[in-house]
């Protein structure tokens, strides 16, 4: 049933993508960059989601709150933008930017996609959508994580900061960054507290030599 739901979800998404492309003259070139980012991130994450579903979770933090935060990011970062691009239902909140804004957005997204891929690759089985500890959890401090504690958040920030440059609408463009900002500032403190509880002084020492979003 879950697999069927995933297939139906992707069919709906690509139908909306087709409708968005049909309206490309209204949506502008930035739409293509935004769609490429959304699909690219999904492709990068898909194999890790499937593989890590086999992990045995031993503890989870703020489970109910996590569901709300993830739903909020999905709504503001994907659902509202693609519905708007496909239908124009939020056109009353449109604004205009120069054509080169799409290039600036792409310049943010390219390193963002690399960071997104690299952080998943370096975490391996230690990555999860929610804040949880599994039975074989290890502390990763090599690769991209040697100087940055949350490079995946850095990558997502780059994507969401690009969104208003690619989707010229006050609601569809800024919904993603606002929703992710709420999630980020609420989630990171208890995520790091969970890691300190699990790894103790090892994680505290790691915090001293690394930065949250930028190299420490």
PDB file of C-alpha atoms in Angstrom, residues 22-207:
ATOM      1  CA  UNK A  22       3.017  24.108 -20.468  1.00  0.00           C
ATOM      2  CA  UNK A  23       2.781  27.461 -18.633  1.00  0.00           C
ATOM      3  CA  UNK A  24       6.507  28.190 -18.900  1.00  0.00           C
ATOM      4  CA  UNK A  25       6.094  31.576 -20.563  1.00  0.00           C
ATOM      5  CA  UNK A  26       4.132  32.741 -17.523  1.00  0.00           C
ATOM      6  CA  UNK A  27       6.311  30.990 -14.946  1.00  0.00           C
ATOM      7  CA  UNK A  28       9.649  32.006 -16.473  1.00  0.00           C
ATOM      8  CA  UNK A  29      12.932  30.151 -16.905  1.00  0.00           C
ATOM      9  CA  UNK A  30      13.479  29.895 -13.171  1.00  0.00           C
ATOM     10  CA  UNK A  31      10.738  27.276 -13.073  1.00  0.00           C
ATOM     11  CA  UNK A  32      12.972  24.818 -14.965  1.00  0.00           C
ATOM     12  CA  UNK A  33      15.773  25.319 -12.438  1.00  0.00           C
ATOM     13  CA  UNK A  34      13.413  24.809  -9.497  1.00  0.00           C
ATOM     14  CA  UNK A  35      11.950  21.618 -11.006  1.00  0.00           C
ATOM     15  CA  UNK A  36      15.456  20.296 -11.711  1.00  0.00           C
ATOM     16  CA  UNK A  37      16.404  20.960  -8.078  1.00  0.00           C
ATOM     17  CA  UNK A  38      13.302  19.199  -6.719  1.00  0.00           C
ATOM     18  CA  UNK A  39      13.837  16.141  -8.898  1.00  0.00           C
ATOM     19  CA  UNK A  40      17.599  16.125  -8.289  1.00  0.00           C
ATOM     20  CA  UNK A  41      17.218  16.119  -4.504  1.00  0.00           C
ATOM     21  CA  UNK A  42      14.641  13.337  -4.712  1.00  0.00           C
ATOM     22  CA  UNK A  43      16.945  11.203  -6.859  1.00  0.00           C
ATOM     23  CA  UNK A  44      19.870  11.752  -4.475  1.00  0.00           C
ATOM     24  CA  UNK A  45      17.814  10.862  -1.400  1.00  0.00           C
ATOM     25  CA  UNK A  46      15.791   7.910  -2.771  1.00  0.00           C
ATOM     26  CA  UNK A  47      18.401   5.112  -2.446  1.00  0.00           C
ATOM     27  CA  UNK A  48      19.350   6.238   1.069  1.00  0.00           C
ATOM     28  CA  UNK A  49      15.704   6.299   2.139  1.00  0.00           C
ATOM     29  CA  UNK A  50      15.233   2.738   0.887  1.00  0.00           C
ATOM     30  CA  UNK A  51      18.460   1.417   2.418  1.00  0.00           C
ATOM     31  CA  UNK A  52      18.074   3.131   5.779  1.00  0.00           C
ATOM     32  CA  UNK A  53      14.501   1.910   6.203  1.00  0.00           C
ATOM     33  CA  UNK A  54      16.169  -1.331   7.353  1.00  0.00           C
ATOM     34  CA  UNK A  55      17.696   0.377  10.409  1.00  0.00           C
ATOM     35  CA  UNK A  56      16.417  -0.663  13.818  1.00  0.00           C
ATOM     36  CA  UNK A  57      15.482   2.534  15.657  1.00  0.00           C
ATOM     37  CA  UNK A  58      16.261   2.486  19.386  1.00  0.00           C
ATOM     38  CA  UNK A  59      15.265   6.068  20.277  1.00  0.00           C
ATOM     39  CA  UNK A  60      13.486   8.970  18.625  1.00  0.00           C
ATOM     40  CA  UNK A  61      13.213  12.615  19.677  1.00  0.00           C
ATOM     41  CA  UNK A  62      10.087  14.807  19.399  1.00  0.00           C
ATOM     42  CA  UNK A  63       8.305  12.380  17.066  1.00  0.00           C
ATOM     43  CA  UNK A  64       4.990  14.266  16.917  1.00  0.00           C
ATOM     44  CA  UNK A  65       6.692  17.626  16.439  1.00  0.00           C
ATOM     45  CA  UNK A  66       8.867  16.153  13.689  1.00  0.00           C
ATOM     46  CA  UNK A  67       5.793  15.120  11.694  1.00  0.00           C
ATOM     47  CA  UNK A  68       4.387  18.647  11.896  1.00  0.00           C
ATOM     48  CA  UNK A  69       7.687  20.277  10.918  1.00  0.00           C
ATOM     49  CA  UNK A  70       8.284  17.919   7.995  1.00  0.00           C
ATOM     50  CA  UNK A  71       4.717  18.441   6.763  1.00  0.00           C
ATOM     51  CA  UNK A  72       5.203  22.210   7.000  1.00  0.00           C
ATOM     52  CA  UNK A  73       8.394  22.071   4.915  1.00  0.00           C
ATOM     53  CA  UNK A  74       6.731  19.778   2.368  1.00  0.00           C
ATOM     54  CA  UNK A  75       3.804  22.182   2.088  1.00  0.00           C
ATOM     55  CA  UNK A  76       5.833  25.374   1.727  1.00  0.00           C
ATOM     56  CA  UNK A  77       8.782  23.902  -0.123  1.00  0.00           C
ATOM     57  CA  UNK A  78       7.107  21.629  -2.669  1.00  0.00           C
ATOM     58  CA  UNK A  79       3.313  21.365  -2.610  1.00  0.00           C
ATOM     59  CA  UNK A  80       2.328  25.053  -2.771  1.00  0.00           C
ATOM     60  CA  UNK A  81       5.054  25.974  -5.327  1.00  0.00           C
ATOM     61  CA  UNK A  82       4.215  23.160  -7.773  1.00  0.00           C
ATOM     62  CA  UNK A  83       0.461  23.793  -7.499  1.00  0.00           C
ATOM     63  CA  UNK A  84       1.048  27.476  -8.181  1.00  0.00           C
ATOM     64  CA  UNK A  85       3.335  26.789 -11.148  1.00  0.00           C
ATOM     65  CA  UNK A  86       0.813  24.352 -12.606  1.00  0.00           C
ATOM     66  CA  UNK A  87      -2.299  26.475 -12.083  1.00  0.00           C
ATOM     67  CA  UNK A  88      -1.289  30.044 -11.260  1.00  0.00           C
ATOM     68  CA  UNK A  89      -3.755  30.093  -8.367  1.00  0.00           C
ATOM     69  CA  UNK A  90      -1.536  32.470  -6.363  1.00  0.00           C
ATOM     70  CA  UNK A  91      -0.907  34.873  -9.247  1.00  0.00           C
ATOM     71  CA  UNK A  92      -2.322  37.753  -7.183  1.00  0.00           C
ATOM     72  CA  UNK A  93       0.915  37.589  -5.135  1.00  0.00           C
ATOM     73  CA  UNK A  94       3.331  37.578  -8.097  1.00  0.00           C
ATOM     74  CA  UNK A  95       6.295  39.922  -8.356  1.00  0.00           C
ATOM     75  CA  UNK A  96       8.840  40.509 -11.112  1.00  0.00           C
ATOM     76  CA  UNK A  97      12.594  40.024 -11.126  1.00  0.00           C
ATOM     77  CA  UNK A  98      15.109  40.406 -13.969  1.00  0.00           C
ATOM     78  CA  UNK A  99      15.701  37.382 -16.188  1.00  0.00           C
ATOM     79  CA  UNK A 100      19.180  36.906 -14.689  1.00  0.00           C
ATOM     80  CA  UNK A 101      17.624  35.995 -11.330  1.00  0.00           C
ATOM     81  CA  UNK A 102      17.233  32.422 -12.634  1.00  0.00           C
ATOM     82  CA  UNK A 103      21.006  32.262 -13.200  1.00  0.00           C
ATOM     83  CA  UNK A 104      21.672  33.475  -9.656  1.00  0.00           C
ATOM     84  CA  UNK A 105      19.271  30.837  -8.342  1.00  0.00           C
ATOM     85  CA  UNK A 106      21.060  28.154 -10.353  1.00  0.00           C
ATOM     86  CA  UNK A 107      24.407  29.352  -8.964  1.00  0.00           C
ATOM     87  CA  UNK A 108      23.089  28.664  -5.458  1.00  0.00           C
ATOM     88  CA  UNK A 109      21.532  25.322  -6.340  1.00  0.00           C
ATOM     89  CA  UNK A 110      24.564  23.727  -8.027  1.00  0.00           C
ATOM     90  CA  UNK A 111      26.767  23.729  -4.888  1.00  0.00           C
ATOM     91  CA  UNK A 112      23.640  22.927  -2.880  1.00  0.00           C
ATOM     92  CA  UNK A 113      23.042  19.728  -4.840  1.00  0.00           C
ATOM     93  CA  UNK A 114      26.687  18.736  -4.428  1.00  0.00           C
ATOM     94  CA  UNK A 115      26.498  19.273  -0.657  1.00  0.00           C
ATOM     95  CA  UNK A 116      23.215  17.352  -0.526  1.00  0.00           C
ATOM     96  CA  UNK A 117      24.769  14.374  -2.331  1.00  0.00           C
ATOM     97  CA  UNK A 118      28.044  14.486  -0.406  1.00  0.00           C
ATOM     98  CA  UNK A 119      26.363  14.683   3.003  1.00  0.00           C
ATOM     99  CA  UNK A 120      24.124  11.681   2.261  1.00  0.00           C
ATOM    100  CA  UNK A 121      27.096   9.703   0.921  1.00  0.00           C
ATOM    101  CA  UNK A 122      29.267  10.469   3.968  1.00  0.00           C
ATOM    102  CA  UNK A 123      26.518   9.707   6.507  1.00  0.00           C
ATOM    103  CA  UNK A 124      25.535   6.408   4.908  1.00  0.00           C
ATOM    104  CA  UNK A 125      23.363   4.334   7.253  1.00  0.00           C
ATOM    105  CA  UNK A 126      23.514   7.080   9.890  1.00  0.00           C
ATOM    106  CA  UNK A 127      21.124   9.350   8.007  1.00  0.00           C
ATOM    107  CA  UNK A 128      17.403   9.447   8.751  1.00  0.00           C
ATOM    108  CA  UNK A 129      14.546  11.794   7.895  1.00  0.00           C
ATOM    109  CA  UNK A 130      13.648  12.255  11.559  1.00  0.00           C
ATOM    110  CA  UNK A 131      15.845  12.746  14.615  1.00  0.00           C
ATOM    111  CA  UNK A 132      16.489   9.206  15.761  1.00  0.00           C
ATOM    112  CA  UNK A 133      19.205   6.821  16.900  1.00  0.00           C
ATOM    113  CA  UNK A 134      19.475   3.335  15.436  1.00  0.00           C
ATOM    114  CA  UNK A 135      21.201   0.285  16.881  1.00  0.00           C
ATOM    115  CA  UNK A 136      24.409   0.692  14.860  1.00  0.00           C
ATOM    116  CA  UNK A 137      24.643   4.503  15.004  1.00  0.00           C
ATOM    117  CA  UNK A 138      28.135   5.963  14.667  1.00  0.00           C
ATOM    118  CA  UNK A 139      29.455   9.503  14.852  1.00  0.00           C
ATOM    119  CA  UNK A 140      30.626  10.674  11.417  1.00  0.00           C
ATOM    120  CA  UNK A 141      33.357  13.319  11.562  1.00  0.00           C
ATOM    121  CA  UNK A 142      35.126  12.703   8.250  1.00  0.00           C
ATOM    122  CA  UNK A 143      34.515  13.907   4.695  1.00  0.00           C
ATOM    123  CA  UNK A 144      32.241  16.924   4.473  1.00  0.00           C
ATOM    124  CA  UNK A 145      31.454  16.433   8.174  1.00  0.00           C
ATOM    125  CA  UNK A 146      35.034  17.083   9.252  1.00  0.00           C
ATOM    126  CA  UNK A 147      34.389  20.843   9.479  1.00  0.00           C
ATOM    127  CA  UNK A 148      30.589  21.204   9.174  1.00  0.00           C
ATOM    128  CA  UNK A 149      28.147  19.465  11.543  1.00  0.00           C
ATOM    129  CA  UNK A 150      25.060  19.943   9.379  1.00  0.00           C
ATOM    130  CA  UNK A 151      26.096  20.180   5.706  1.00  0.00           C
ATOM    131  CA  UNK A 152      22.736  18.722   4.652  1.00  0.00           C
ATOM    132  CA  UNK A 153      21.003  21.700   6.231  1.00  0.00           C
ATOM    133  CA  UNK A 154      23.499  23.970   4.471  1.00  0.00           C
ATOM    134  CA  UNK A 155      22.498  22.364   1.170  1.00  0.00           C
ATOM    135  CA  UNK A 156      18.787  22.755   1.861  1.00  0.00           C
ATOM    136  CA  UNK A 157      19.286  26.380   2.877  1.00  0.00           C
ATOM    137  CA  UNK A 158      20.944  27.077  -0.475  1.00  0.00           C
ATOM    138  CA  UNK A 159      17.995  25.529  -2.301  1.00  0.00           C
ATOM    139  CA  UNK A 160      15.386  27.426  -0.340  1.00  0.00           C
ATOM    140  CA  UNK A 161      17.252  30.735  -0.594  1.00  0.00           C
ATOM    141  CA  UNK A 162      17.179  30.217  -4.366  1.00  0.00           C
ATOM    142  CA  UNK A 163      13.429  29.533  -4.417  1.00  0.00           C
ATOM    143  CA  UNK A 164      12.274  33.208  -4.349  1.00  0.00           C
ATOM    144  CA  UNK A 165      14.668  33.898  -7.234  1.00  0.00           C
ATOM    145  CA  UNK A 166      13.132  31.097  -9.302  1.00  0.00           C
ATOM    146  CA  UNK A 167       9.440  31.362  -8.390  1.00  0.00           C
ATOM    147  CA  UNK A 168       8.405  35.008  -8.428  1.00  0.00           C
ATOM    148  CA  UNK A 169       5.551  34.814  -5.963  1.00  0.00           C
ATOM    149  CA  UNK A 170       5.452  36.069  -2.376  1.00  0.00           C
ATOM    150  CA  UNK A 171       3.706  32.918  -1.134  1.00  0.00           C
ATOM    151  CA  UNK A 172       5.037  30.124  -3.380  1.00  0.00           C
ATOM    152  CA  UNK A 173       8.517  31.643  -3.486  1.00  0.00           C
ATOM    153  CA  UNK A 174       8.980  32.395   0.196  1.00  0.00           C
ATOM    154  CA  UNK A 175       6.912  29.524   1.635  1.00  0.00           C
ATOM    155  CA  UNK A 176       9.871  27.150   1.453  1.00  0.00           C
ATOM    156  CA  UNK A 177      12.504  29.287   3.191  1.00  0.00           C
ATOM    157  CA  UNK A 178      10.076  30.397   5.919  1.00  0.00           C
ATOM    158  CA  UNK A 179       8.917  26.818   6.613  1.00  0.00           C
ATOM    159  CA  UNK A 180      12.480  25.495   6.648  1.00  0.00           C
ATOM    160  CA  UNK A 181      13.640  28.315   8.935  1.00  0.00           C
ATOM    161  CA  UNK A 182      10.977  27.291  11.471  1.00  0.00           C
ATOM    162  CA  UNK A 183      12.073  23.667  11.224  1.00  0.00           C
ATOM    163  CA  UNK A 184      15.785  24.444  11.392  1.00  0.00           C
ATOM    164  CA  UNK A 185      15.685  26.691  14.471  1.00  0.00           C
ATOM    165  CA  UNK A 186      13.330  24.334  16.317  1.00  0.00           C
ATOM    166  CA  UNK A 187      15.030  21.082  15.341  1.00  0.00           C
ATOM    167  CA  UNK A 188      18.776  21.660  15.566  1.00  0.00           C
ATOM    168  CA  UNK A 189      18.930  22.277  19.351  1.00  0.00           C
ATOM    169  CA  UNK A 190      17.237  18.991  20.280  1.00  0.00           C
ATOM    170  CA  UNK A 191      19.035  17.125  17.489  1.00  0.00           C
ATOM    171  CA  UNK A 192      22.404  18.204  18.880  1.00  0.00           C
ATOM    172  CA  UNK A 193      21.229  17.431  22.429  1.00  0.00           C
ATOM    173  CA  UNK A 194      20.366  13.909  21.269  1.00  0.00           C
ATOM    174  CA  UNK A 195      23.835  13.495  19.767  1.00  0.00           C
ATOM    175  CA  UNK A 196      25.514  14.743  22.963  1.00  0.00           C
ATOM    176  CA  UNK A 197      23.495  12.263  24.989  1.00  0.00           C
ATOM    177  CA  UNK A 198      24.519   9.435  22.666  1.00  0.00           C
ATOM    178  CA  UNK A 199      28.206  10.273  22.109  1.00  0.00           C
ATOM    179  CA  UNK A 200      29.015  12.456  25.139  1.00  0.00           C
ATOM    180  CA  UNK A 201      32.380  14.231  25.225  1.00  0.00           C
ATOM    181  CA  UNK A 202      33.254  12.911  21.754  1.00  0.00           C
ATOM    182  CA  UNK A 203      30.424  14.958  20.253  1.00  0.00           C
ATOM    183  CA  UNK A 204      31.177  17.972  22.459  1.00  0.00           C
ATOM    184  CA  UNK A 205      34.762  17.962  21.188  1.00  0.00           C
ATOM    185  CA  UNK A 206      33.456  17.666  17.630  1.00  0.00           C
ATOM    186  CA  UNK A 207      31.230  20.699  18.215  1.00  0.00           C
TER     187      UNK A 207
END
